[in-house]
CSV table of C-alpha atoms in Angstrom, one decimal:
chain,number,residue,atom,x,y,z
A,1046,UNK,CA,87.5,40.6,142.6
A,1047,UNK,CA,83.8,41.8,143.1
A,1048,UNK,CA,82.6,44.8,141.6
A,1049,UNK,CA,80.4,47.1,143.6
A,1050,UNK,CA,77.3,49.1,143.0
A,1051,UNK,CA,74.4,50.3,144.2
A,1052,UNK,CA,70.3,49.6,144.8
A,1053,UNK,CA,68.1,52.3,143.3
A,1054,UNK,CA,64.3,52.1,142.6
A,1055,UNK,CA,63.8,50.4,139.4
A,1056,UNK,CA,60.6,53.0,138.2
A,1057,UNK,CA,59.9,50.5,135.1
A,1058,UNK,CA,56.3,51.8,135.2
A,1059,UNK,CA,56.7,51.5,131.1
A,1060,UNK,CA,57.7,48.1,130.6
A,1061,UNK,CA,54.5,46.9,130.1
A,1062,UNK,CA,53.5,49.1,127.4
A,1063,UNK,CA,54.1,48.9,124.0
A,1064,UNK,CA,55.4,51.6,121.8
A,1065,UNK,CA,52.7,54.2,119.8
A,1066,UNK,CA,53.7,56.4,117.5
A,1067,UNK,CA,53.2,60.3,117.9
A,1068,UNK,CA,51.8,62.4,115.2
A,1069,UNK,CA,54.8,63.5,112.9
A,1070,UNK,CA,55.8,66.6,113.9
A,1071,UNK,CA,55.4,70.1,111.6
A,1072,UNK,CA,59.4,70.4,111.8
A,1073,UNK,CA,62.8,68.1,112.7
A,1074,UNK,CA,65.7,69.6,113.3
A,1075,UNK,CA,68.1,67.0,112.5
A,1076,UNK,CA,72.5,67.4,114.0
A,1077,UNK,CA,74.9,66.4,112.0
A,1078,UNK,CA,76.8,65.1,115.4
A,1079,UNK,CA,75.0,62.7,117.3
A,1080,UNK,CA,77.9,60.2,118.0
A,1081,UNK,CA,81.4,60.4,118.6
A,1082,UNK,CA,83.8,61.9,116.4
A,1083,UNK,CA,84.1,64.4,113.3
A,1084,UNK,CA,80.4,65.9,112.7
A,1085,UNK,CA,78.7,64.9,109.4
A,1086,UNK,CA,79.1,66.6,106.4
A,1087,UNK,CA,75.6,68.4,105.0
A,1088,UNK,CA,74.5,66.8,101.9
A,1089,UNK,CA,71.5,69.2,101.4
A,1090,UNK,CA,70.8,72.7,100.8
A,1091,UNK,CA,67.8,75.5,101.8
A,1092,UNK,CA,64.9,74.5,99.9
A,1093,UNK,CA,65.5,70.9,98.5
A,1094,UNK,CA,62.9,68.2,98.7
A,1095,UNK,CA,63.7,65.2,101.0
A,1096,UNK,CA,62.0,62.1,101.1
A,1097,UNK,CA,62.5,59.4,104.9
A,1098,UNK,CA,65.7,57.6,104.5
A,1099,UNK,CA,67.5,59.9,102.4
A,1100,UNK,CA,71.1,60.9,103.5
A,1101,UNK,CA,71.4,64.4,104.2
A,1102,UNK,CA,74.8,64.2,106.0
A,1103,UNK,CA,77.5,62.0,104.7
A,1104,UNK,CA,80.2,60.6,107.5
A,1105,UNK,CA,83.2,63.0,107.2
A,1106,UNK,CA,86.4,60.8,107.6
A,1107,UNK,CA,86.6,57.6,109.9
A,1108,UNK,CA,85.4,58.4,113.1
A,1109,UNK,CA,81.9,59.4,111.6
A,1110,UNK,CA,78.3,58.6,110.5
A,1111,UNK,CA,76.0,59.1,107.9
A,1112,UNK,CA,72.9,61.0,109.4
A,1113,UNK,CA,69.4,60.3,107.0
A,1114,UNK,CA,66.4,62.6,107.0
A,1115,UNK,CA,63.2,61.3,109.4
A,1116,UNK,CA,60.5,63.3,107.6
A,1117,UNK,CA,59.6,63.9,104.2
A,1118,UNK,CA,59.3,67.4,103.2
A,1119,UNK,CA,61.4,70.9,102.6
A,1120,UNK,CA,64.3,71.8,103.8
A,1121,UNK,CA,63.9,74.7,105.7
A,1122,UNK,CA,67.2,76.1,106.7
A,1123,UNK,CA,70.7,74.8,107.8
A,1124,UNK,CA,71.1,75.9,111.5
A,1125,UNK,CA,74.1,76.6,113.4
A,1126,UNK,CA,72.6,75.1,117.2
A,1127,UNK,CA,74.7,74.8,120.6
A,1128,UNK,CA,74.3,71.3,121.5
A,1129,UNK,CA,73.0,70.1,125.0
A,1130,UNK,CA,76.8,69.5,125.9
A,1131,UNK,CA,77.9,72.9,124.8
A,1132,UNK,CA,79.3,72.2,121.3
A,1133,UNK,CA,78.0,74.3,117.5
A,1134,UNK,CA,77.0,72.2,115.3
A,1135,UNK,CA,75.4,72.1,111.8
A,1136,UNK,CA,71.6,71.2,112.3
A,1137,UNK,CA,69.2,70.6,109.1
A,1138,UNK,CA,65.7,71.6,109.7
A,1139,UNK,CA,63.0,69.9,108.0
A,1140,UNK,CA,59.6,71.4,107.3
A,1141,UNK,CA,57.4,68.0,107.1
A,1142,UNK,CA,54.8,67.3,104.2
A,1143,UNK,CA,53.1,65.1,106.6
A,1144,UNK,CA,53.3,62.4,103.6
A,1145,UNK,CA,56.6,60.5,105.2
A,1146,UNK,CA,57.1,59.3,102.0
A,1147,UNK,CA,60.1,56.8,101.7
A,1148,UNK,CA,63.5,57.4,99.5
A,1149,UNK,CA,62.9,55.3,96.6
A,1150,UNK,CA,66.4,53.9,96.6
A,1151,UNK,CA,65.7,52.3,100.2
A,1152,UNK,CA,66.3,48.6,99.6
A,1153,UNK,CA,67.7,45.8,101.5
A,1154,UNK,CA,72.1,46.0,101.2
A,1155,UNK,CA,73.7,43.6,99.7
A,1156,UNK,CA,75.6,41.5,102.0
A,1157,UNK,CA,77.9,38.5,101.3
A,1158,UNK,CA,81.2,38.5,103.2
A,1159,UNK,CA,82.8,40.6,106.7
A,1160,UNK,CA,83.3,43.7,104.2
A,1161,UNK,CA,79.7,43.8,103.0
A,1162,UNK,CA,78.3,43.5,106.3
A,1163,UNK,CA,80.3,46.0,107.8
A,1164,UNK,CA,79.4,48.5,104.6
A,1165,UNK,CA,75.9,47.8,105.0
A,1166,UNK,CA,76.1,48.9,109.0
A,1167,UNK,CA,78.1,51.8,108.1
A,1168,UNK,CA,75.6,53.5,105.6
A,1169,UNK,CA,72.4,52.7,107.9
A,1170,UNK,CA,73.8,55.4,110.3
A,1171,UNK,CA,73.7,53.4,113.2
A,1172,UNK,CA,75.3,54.0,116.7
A,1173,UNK,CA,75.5,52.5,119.9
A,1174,UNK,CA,71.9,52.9,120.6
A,1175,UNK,CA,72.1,52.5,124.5
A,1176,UNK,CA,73.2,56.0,124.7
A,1177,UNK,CA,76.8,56.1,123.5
A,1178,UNK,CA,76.5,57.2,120.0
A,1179,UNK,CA,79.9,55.2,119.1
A,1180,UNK,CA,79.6,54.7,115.4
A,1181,UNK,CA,78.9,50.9,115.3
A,1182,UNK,CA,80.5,50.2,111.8
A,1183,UNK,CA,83.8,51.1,113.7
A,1184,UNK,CA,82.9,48.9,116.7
A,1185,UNK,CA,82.3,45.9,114.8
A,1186,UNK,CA,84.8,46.5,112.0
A,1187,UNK,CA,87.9,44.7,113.5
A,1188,UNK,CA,91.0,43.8,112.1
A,1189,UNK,CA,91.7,40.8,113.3
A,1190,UNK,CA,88.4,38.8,113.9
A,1191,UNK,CA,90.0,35.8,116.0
A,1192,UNK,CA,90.7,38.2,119.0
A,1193,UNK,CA,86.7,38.3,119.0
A,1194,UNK,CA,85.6,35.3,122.2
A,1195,UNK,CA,82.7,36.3,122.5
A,1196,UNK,CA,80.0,39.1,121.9
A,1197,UNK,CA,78.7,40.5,124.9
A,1198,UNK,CA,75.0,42.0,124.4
A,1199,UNK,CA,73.9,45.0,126.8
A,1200,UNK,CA,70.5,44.1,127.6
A,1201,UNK,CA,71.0,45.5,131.4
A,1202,UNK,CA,68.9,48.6,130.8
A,1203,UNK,CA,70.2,49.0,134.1
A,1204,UNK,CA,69.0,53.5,135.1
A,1205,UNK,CA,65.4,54.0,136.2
A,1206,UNK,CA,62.0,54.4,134.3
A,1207,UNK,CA,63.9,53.4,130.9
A,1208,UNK,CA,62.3,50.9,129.4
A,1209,UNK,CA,63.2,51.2,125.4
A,1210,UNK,CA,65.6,48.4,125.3
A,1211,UNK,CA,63.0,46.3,127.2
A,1212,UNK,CA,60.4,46.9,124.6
A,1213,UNK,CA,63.2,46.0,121.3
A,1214,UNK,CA,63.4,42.7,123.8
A,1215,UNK,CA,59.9,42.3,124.0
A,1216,UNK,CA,58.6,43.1,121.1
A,1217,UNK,CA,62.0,42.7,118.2
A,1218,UNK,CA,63.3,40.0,119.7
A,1219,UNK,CA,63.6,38.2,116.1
A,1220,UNK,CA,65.3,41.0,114.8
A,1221,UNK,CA,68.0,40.6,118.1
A,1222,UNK,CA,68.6,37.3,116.7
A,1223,UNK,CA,68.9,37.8,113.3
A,1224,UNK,CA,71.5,40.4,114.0
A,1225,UNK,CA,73.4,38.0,115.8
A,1226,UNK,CA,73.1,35.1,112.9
A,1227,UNK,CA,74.9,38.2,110.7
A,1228,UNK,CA,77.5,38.3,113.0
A,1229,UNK,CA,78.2,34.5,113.2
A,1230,UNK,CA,78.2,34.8,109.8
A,1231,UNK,CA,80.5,37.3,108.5
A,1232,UNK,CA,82.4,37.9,112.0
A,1233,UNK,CA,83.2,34.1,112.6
A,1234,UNK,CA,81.6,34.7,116.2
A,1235,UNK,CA,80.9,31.6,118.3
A,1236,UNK,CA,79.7,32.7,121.9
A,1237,UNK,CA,77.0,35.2,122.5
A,1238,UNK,CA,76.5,36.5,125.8
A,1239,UNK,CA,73.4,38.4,126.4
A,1240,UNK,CA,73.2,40.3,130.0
A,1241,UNK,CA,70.4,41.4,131.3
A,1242,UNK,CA,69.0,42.3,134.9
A,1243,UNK,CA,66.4,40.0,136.6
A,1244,UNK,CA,63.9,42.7,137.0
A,1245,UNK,CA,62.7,42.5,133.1
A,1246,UNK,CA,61.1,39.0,133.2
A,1247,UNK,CA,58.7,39.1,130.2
A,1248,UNK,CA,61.6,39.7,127.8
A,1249,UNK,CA,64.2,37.1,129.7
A,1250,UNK,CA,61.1,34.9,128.8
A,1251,UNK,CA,61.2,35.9,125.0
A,1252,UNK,CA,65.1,35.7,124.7
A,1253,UNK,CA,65.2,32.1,125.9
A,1254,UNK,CA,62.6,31.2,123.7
A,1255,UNK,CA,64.6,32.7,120.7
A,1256,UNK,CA,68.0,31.2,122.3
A,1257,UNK,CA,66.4,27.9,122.7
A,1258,UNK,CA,67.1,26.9,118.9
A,1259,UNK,CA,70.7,28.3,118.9
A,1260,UNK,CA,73.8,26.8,120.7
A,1261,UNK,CA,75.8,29.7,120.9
A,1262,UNK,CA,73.4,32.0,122.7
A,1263,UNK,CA,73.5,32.2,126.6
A,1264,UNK,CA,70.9,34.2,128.7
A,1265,UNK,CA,72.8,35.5,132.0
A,1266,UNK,CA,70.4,36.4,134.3
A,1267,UNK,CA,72.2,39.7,136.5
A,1268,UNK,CA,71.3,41.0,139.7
A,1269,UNK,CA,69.6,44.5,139.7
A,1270,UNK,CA,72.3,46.1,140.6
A,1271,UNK,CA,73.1,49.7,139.5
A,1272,UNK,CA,75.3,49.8,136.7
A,1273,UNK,CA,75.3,46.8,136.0
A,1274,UNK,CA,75.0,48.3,132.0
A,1275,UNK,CA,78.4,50.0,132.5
A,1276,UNK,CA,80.5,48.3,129.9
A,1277,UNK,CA,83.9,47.1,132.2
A,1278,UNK,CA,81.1,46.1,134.9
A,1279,UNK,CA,78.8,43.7,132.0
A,1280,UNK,CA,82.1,42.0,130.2
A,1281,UNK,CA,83.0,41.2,133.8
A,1282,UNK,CA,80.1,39.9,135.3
A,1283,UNK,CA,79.2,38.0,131.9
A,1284,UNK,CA,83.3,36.7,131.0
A,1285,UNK,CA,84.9,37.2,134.7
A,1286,UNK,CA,87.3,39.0,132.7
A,1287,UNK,CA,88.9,42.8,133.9
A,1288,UNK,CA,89.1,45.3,131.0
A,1289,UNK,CA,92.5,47.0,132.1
A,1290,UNK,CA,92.7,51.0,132.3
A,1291,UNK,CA,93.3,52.6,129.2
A,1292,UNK,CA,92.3,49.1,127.3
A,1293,UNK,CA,89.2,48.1,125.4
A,1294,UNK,CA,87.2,45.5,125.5
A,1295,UNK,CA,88.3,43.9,122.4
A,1296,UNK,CA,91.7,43.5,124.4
A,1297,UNK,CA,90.2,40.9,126.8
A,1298,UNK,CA,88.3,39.2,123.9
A,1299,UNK,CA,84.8,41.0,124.1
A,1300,UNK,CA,83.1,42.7,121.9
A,1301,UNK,CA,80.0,44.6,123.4
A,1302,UNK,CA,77.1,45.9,121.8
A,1303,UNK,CA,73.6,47.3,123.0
A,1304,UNK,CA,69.9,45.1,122.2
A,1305,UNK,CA,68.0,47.7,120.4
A,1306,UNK,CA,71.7,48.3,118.1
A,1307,UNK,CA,71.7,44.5,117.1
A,1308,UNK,CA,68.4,44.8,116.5
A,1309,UNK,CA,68.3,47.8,114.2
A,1310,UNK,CA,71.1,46.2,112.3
A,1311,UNK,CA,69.2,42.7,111.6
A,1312,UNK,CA,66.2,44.9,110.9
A,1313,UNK,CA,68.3,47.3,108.9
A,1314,UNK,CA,69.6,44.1,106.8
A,1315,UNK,CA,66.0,42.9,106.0
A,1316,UNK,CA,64.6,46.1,104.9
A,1317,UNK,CA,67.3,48.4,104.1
A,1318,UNK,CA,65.7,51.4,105.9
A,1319,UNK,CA,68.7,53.6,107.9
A,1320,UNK,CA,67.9,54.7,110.9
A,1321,UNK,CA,65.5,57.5,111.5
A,1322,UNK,CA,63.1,56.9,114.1
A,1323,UNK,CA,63.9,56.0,117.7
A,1324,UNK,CA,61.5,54.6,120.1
A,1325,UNK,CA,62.0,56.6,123.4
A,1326,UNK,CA,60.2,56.5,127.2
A,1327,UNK,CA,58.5,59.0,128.0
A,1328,UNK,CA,58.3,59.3,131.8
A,1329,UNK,CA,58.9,61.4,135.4
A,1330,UNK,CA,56.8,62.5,138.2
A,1331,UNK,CA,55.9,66.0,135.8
A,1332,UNK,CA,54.4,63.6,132.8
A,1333,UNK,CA,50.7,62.8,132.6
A,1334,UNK,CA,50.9,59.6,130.7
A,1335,UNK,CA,54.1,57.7,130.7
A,1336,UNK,CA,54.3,55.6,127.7
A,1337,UNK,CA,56.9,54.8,125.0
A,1338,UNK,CA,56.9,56.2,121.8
A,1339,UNK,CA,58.4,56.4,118.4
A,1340,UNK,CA,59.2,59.7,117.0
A,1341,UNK,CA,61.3,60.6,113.8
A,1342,UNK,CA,64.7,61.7,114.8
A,1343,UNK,CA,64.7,65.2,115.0
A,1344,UNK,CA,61.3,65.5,116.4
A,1345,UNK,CA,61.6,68.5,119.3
A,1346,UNK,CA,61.3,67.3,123.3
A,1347,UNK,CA,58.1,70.0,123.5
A,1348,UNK,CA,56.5,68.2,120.3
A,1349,UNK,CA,57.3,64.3,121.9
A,1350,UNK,CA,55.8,65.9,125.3
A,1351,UNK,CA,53.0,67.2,123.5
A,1352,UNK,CA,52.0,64.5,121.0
A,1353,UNK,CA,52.2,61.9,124.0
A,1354,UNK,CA,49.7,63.5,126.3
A,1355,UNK,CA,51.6,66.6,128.0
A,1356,UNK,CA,52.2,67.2,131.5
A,1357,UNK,CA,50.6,67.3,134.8
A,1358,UNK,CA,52.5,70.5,136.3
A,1359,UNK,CA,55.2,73.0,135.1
A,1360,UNK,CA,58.2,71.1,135.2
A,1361,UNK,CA,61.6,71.5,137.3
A,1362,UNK,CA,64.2,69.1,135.2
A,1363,UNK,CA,63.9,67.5,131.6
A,1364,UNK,CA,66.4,65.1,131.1
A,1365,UNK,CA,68.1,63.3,128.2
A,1366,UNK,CA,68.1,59.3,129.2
A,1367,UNK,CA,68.0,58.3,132.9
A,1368,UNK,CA,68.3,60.1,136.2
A,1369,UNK,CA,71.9,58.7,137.1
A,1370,UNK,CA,73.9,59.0,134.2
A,1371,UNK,CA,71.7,61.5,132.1
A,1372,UNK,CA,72.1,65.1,130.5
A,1373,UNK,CA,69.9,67.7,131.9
A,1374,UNK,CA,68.5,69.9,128.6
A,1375,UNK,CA,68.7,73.1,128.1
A,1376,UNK,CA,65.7,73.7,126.2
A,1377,UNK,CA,62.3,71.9,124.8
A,1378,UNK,CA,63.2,72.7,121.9
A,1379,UNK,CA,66.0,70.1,121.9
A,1380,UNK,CA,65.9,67.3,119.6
A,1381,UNK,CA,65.2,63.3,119.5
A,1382,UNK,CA,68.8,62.4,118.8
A,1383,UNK,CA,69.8,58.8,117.7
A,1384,UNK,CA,71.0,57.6,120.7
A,1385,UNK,CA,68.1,59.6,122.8
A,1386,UNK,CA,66.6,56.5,124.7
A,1387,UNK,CA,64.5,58.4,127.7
A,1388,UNK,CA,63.2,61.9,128.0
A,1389,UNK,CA,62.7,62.1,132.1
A,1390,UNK,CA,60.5,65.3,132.7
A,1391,UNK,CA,60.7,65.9,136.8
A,1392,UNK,CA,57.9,68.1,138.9
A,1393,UNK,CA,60.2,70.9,141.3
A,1394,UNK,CA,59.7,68.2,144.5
A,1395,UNK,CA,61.2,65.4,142.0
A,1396,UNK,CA,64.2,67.3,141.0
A,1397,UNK,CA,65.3,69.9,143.6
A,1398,UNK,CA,68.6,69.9,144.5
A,1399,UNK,CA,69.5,68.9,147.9
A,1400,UNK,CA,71.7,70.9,150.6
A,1401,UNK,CA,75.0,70.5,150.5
A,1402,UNK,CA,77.1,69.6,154.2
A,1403,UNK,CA,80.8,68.7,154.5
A,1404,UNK,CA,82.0,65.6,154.0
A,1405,UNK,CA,82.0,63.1,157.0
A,1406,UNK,CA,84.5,60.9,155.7
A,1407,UNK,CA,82.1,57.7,156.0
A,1408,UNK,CA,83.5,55.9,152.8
A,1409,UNK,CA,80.5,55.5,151.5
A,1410,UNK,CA,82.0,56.2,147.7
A,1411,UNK,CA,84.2,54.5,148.0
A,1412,UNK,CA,82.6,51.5,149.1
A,1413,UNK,CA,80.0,51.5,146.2
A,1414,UNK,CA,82.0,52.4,143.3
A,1415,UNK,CA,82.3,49.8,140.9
A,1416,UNK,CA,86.2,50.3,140.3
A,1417,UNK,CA,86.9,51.4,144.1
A,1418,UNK,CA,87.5,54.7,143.1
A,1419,UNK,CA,88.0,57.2,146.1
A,1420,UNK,CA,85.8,60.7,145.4
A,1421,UNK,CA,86.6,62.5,148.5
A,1422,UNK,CA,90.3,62.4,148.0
A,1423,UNK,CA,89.8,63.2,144.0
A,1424,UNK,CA,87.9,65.7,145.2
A,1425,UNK,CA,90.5,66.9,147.3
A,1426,UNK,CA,93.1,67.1,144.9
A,1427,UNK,CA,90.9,68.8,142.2
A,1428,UNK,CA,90.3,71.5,144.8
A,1429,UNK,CA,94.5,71.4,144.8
A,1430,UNK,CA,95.0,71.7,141.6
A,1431,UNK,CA,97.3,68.4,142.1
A,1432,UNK,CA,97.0,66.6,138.2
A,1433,UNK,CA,99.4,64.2,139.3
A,1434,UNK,CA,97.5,62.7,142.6
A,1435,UNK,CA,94.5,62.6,140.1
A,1436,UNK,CA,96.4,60.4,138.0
A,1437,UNK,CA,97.5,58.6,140.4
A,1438,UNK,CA,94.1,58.3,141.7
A,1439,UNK,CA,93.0,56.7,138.6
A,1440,UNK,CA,90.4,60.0,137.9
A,1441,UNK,CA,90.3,58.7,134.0
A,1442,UNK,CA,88.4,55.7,134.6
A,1443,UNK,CA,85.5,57.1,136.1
A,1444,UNK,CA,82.2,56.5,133.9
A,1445,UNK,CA,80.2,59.3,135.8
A,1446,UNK,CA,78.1,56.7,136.9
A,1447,UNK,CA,76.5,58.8,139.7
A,1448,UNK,CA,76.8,56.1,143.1
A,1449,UNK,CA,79.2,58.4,144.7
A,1450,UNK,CA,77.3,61.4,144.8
A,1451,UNK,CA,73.5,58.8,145.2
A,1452,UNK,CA,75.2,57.0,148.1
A,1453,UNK,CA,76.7,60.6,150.0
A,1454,UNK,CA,75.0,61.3,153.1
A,1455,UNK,CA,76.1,64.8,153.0
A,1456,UNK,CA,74.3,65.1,149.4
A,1457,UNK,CA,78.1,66.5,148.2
A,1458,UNK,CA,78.3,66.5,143.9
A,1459,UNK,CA,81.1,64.1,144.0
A,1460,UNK,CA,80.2,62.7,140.4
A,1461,UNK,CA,80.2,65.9,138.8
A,1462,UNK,CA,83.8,67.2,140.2
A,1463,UNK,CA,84.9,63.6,139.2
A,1464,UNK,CA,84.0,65.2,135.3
A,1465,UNK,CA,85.8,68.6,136.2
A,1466,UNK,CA,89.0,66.6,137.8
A,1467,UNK,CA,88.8,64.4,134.7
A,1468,UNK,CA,88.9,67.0,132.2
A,1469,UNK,CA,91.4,69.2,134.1
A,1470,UNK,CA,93.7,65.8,133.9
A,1471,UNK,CA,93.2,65.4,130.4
A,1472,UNK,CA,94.3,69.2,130.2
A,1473,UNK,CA,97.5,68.9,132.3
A,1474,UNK,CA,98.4,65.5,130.3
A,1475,UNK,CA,97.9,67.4,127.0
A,1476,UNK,CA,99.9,70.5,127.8
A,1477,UNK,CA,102.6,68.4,129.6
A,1478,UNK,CA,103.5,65.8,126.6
A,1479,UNK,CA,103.7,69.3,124.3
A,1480,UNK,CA,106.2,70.2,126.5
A,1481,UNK,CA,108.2,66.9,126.3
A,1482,UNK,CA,107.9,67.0,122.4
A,1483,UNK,CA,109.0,70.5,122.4
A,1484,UNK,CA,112.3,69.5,124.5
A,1485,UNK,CA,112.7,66.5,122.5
A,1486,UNK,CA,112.8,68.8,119.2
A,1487,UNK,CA,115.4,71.2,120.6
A,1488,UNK,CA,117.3,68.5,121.9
């Protein structure tokens, strides 16, 4: 089997610098949902005094995680806000002392067995970093640790112009590696498998350094082929193994987790601090100076924008992470969130939006999908209403990676009627096993 993808311009234009921090903005606003799952529950009130580091939302039942304040300073007020994907949410705003003064119960966690370790990632906050926001405690904290062969690290970095994950590489690359000693430690892991593309050679060049004193550590060197990150697409091309639909990686023996995560947690064990600052590129055709910075979490798109130099014209499109798999924001007043690893800020010429002709049924989707999906006939049956061709047509599995619609000569938004079709599915499935239940009870 050979997975497919796609060429696109790398735009790296950052990977070369390295990270400066912005001046602290005069206010955070802070959600208590920036992962996936149940919404943290606010641990503050209007008016308290919080110092960096201290929790201000506590993890509310499993499939959650703690959120920490970035500034110290007042709390201002406790917003309701509509999220970039739609959602209200509790949001704590933070009226900065300019002092960033740190909690004074910040200390390295005490960490001597799997349990420990697991605690300790769980109450730093963190989440799949590479733009996930999969609480990472959860990730790590299996069951049964000999299904574990090997750890799989997603060093791809694989959409345009981002370059954070590069620059943890570059310039963190002892903390990669002591995250990965935890692991072997407490998790019993013996194979470590970092992927990354070939078009980052200054940190392959630092990883192998690092790797050379370990036995257990092996450097694949991937193609530059778009998306190569995609999880399913890394464990295969690293493990030759096929993650199954509706399976995990765990299932075929992976575990996978993002650089600049595994960094932050072998930082995180040295110094205790949670997370509350991201480091985030800055670039697009509508930026004057694109650079990467590190901003408290929290800190608003118009301040990062502003602190970092401002822009050249009045932009088009801002956009969370990278162009092919990223979330367009509504405002620039939307905040740094943890798993924020790009803000893309496009001129009108960048960004406009192409003209739309009918299909000319030249396969080109299909051809470049990674899982062979087929677009135009999803398509089809979403414009049918037919839930059970989409299921048949395997709909669920698409990660909205964006080569359908990039590849589509007649510019048609096949990626984003892949999320409609998927969501109607998930609908139709919902409303059709209430059905069976409800027979099942009157029978």
């Amino acid at each position: 089997m050979r997975l497919h993808g796609i060429r696109i311009p790398h735009k790296k234009n950052t990977a070369g610098m390295e990270p400066v921090r912005i001046p602290v903005p005069g206010t955070v606003s802070i959600p208590m949902s920036m992962h996936i799952g149940k919404p943290a529950k606010v641990t503050v009130k209007k008016g308290d005094t919080v110092k960096v580091g201290q929790l201000i939302g506590e993890a509310d039942g499993f499939m959650s995680s703690n959120i920490h304040a970035s500034v110290s300073g007042r709390v201002q007020k406790i917003d309701e806000t509509v999220s970039s994907d739609g959602r209200k949410i509790s949001s704590v705003v933070i009226e900065s002392d300019g002092k960033q003064e740190l909690c004074e119960n910040i200390k390295p966690p005490e960490v001597k067995d799997f349990e420990s370790f697991i605690k300790a990632v769980r109450d730093s906050g963190v989440v799949g970093l590479g733009g996930a926001g999969f609480p990472s405690f959860i990730k790590l904290g299996i069951n049964d640790l000999s299904k574990i062969d090997a750890v799989v690290i997603n060093a791809a970095e694989c959409e345009p112009y981002i370059t954070s994950d590069t620059r943890t590489m570059i310039d963190k690359t002892g903390y990669i590696f002591k995250g990965i000693d935890a692991i072997r430690k407490y998790m019993k892991v013996r194979r470590f498998i970092i992927g990354i593309e070939s078009n980052k050679p200054e940190a392959v060049k630092e990883l192998v350094k690092y790797a050379d004193d370990t036995e257990d550590v092996e450097i694949k060197v991937l193609p530059s082929i778009y998306p190569q990150g995609g999880e399913k697409v890394l464990v295969f091309n690293t493990m030759k193994r096929i993650i199954p639909r509706k399976r995990l990686p765990i299932d075929v023996g992976a575990v996978v987790i993002n650089v600049t995560t595994l960094a932050f947690i072998g930082e995180y064990l040295e110094t205790g601090r949670p997370l509350v600052d991201k480091c985030v590129t800055l670039d697009g055709s509508a930026v004057k100076e694109p650079k990467n910075v590190i901003v408290p979490i929290g800190t608003s798109v118009y301040d990062l924008v502003a602190g970092a130099g401002g822009l050249n014209c009045h932009p088009k499109k801002v956009i969370y992470g990278g162009p092919m798999m990223g979330i367009a924001v509504p405002s620039p007043y939307e905040p740094v969130l943890k798993n924020t690893n790009a803000i893309i800020v496009m001129d009108p010429k960048e960004s406009g939006q192409p003209k739309t002709t009918p299909c000319i049924g030249c396969g080109a989707c299909t051809n470049h999908c990674p899982f062979r999906l087929d677009p135009k006939a999803i398509s089809r049956a979403y414009k049918l209403d037919d839930c059970e061709m989409l299921a048949k047509l395997c709909v669920d599995i698409c990660m909205e990676c964006g080569c359908c619609s990039y590849v589509c000569p007649a510019n048609r938004p096949l990626v984003q009627t892949n999320k409609l079709a998927k969501k109607k599915l998930k609908e139709y499935l919902s409303e059709r096993n209430k059905v069976r239940e409800g027979k099942n009870k009157s029978d």
